[in-house]
PDB file of C-alpha atoms in Angstrom:
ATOM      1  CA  UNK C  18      72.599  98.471 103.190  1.00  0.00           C
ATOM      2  CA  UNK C  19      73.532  94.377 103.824  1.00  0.00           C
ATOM      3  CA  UNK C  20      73.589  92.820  99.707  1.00  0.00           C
ATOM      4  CA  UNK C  21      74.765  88.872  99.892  1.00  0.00           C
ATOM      5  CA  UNK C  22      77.849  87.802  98.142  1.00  0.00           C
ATOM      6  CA  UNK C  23      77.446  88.245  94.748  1.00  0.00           C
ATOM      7  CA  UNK C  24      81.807  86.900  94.462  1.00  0.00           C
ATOM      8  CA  UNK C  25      81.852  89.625  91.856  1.00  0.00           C
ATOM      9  CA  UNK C  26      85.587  91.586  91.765  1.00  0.00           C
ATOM     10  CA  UNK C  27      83.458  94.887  93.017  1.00  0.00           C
ATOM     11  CA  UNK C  28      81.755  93.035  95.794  1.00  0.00           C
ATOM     12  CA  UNK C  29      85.000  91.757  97.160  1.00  0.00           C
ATOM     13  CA  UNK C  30      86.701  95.762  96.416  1.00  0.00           C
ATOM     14  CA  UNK C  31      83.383  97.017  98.188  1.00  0.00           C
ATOM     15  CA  UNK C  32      84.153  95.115 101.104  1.00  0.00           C
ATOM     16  CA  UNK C  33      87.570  95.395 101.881  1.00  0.00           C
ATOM     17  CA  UNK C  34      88.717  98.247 104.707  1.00  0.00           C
ATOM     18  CA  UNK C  35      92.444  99.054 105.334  1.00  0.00           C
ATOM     19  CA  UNK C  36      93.700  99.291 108.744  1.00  0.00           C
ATOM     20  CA  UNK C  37      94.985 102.785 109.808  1.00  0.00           C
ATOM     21  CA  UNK C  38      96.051 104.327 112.785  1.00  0.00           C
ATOM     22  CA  UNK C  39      92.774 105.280 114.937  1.00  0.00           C
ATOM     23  CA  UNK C  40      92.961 109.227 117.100  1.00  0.00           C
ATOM     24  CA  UNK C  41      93.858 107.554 120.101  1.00  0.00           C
ATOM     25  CA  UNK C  42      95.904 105.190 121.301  1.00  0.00           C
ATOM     26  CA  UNK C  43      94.842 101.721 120.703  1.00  0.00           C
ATOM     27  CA  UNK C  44      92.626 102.226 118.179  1.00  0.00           C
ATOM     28  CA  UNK C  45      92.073 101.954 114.866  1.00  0.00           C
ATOM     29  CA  UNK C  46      90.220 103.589 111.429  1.00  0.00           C
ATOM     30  CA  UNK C  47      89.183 101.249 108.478  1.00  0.00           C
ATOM     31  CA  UNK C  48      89.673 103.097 105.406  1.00  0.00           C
ATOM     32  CA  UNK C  49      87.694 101.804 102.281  1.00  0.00           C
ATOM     33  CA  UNK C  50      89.715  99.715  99.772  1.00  0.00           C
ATOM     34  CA  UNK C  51      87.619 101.067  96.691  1.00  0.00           C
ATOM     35  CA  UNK C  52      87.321 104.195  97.781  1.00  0.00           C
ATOM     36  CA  UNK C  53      89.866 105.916  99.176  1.00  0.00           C
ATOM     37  CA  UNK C  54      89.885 108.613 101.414  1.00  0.00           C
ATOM     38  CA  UNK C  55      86.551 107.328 102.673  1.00  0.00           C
ATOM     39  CA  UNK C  56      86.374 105.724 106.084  1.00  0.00           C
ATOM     40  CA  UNK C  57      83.511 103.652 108.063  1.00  0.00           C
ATOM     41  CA  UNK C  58      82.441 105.367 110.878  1.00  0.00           C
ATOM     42  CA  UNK C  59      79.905 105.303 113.392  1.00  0.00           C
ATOM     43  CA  UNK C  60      77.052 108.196 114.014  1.00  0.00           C
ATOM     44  CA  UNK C  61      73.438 109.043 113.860  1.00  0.00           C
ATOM     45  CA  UNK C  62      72.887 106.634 117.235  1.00  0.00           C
ATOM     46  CA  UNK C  63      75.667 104.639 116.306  1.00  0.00           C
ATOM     47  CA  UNK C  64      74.673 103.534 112.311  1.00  0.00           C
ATOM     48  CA  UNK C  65      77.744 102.914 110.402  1.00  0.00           C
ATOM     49  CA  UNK C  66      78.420 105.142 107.404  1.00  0.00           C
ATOM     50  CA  UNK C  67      81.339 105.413 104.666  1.00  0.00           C
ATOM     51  CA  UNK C  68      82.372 109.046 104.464  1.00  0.00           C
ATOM     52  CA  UNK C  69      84.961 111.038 102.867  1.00  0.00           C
ATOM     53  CA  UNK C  70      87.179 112.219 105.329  1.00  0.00           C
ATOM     54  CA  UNK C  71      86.885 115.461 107.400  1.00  0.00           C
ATOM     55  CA  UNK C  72      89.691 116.923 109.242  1.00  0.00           C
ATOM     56  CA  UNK C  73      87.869 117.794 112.540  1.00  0.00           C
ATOM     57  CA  UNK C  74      88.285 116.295 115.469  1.00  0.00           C
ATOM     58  CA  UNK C  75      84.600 114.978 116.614  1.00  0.00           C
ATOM     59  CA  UNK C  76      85.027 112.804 112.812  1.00  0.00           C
ATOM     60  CA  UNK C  77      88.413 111.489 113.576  1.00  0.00           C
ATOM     61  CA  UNK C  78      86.945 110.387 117.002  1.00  0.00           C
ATOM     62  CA  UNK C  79      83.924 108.682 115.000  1.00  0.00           C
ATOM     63  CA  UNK C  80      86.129 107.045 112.976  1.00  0.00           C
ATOM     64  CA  UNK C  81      87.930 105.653 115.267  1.00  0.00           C
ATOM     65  CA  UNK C  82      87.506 101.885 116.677  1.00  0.00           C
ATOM     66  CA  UNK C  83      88.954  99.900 119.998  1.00  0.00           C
ATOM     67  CA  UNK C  84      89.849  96.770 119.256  1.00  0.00           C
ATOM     68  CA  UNK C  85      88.731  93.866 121.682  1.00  0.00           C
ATOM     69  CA  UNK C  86      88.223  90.257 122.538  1.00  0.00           C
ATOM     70  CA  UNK C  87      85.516  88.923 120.893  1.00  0.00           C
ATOM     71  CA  UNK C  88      82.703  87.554 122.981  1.00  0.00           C
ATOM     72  CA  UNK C  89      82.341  84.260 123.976  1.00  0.00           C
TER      73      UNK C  89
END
């Protein structure tokens, strides 16, 4: 779900990931400021979801982002 800025203090807690260390090399895992221990991850055809963490590999791997250049 997209909501607009509302520049309330749970909008801006809502919307803040932490960078962590992705499963492979060179990647990386956003963990949820306001809720942590939840991470976003892609799935269902590639739909973006916060969930709580699982330790299995197939989440870590869904979890996990490459960083690159953006396009021009």
């Amino acid at each position: 779900r997209l909501d607009t800025d509302d520049r309330s203090a749970i909008f801006r807690k809502d919307t803040t990931f932490c960078p962590r260390p992705g499963s492979t090399a060179g990647s990386v895992s956003l963990e949820s400021y306001n809720y942590p221990g939840r991470y976003l991850r892609h799935r269902d055809n590639l739909q973006l979801w916060l969930d709580p963490s699982e330790n299995t590999a197939a989440y870590r791997a869904s979890r996990s982002f490459v960083l690159v250049a953006p396009w021009t």
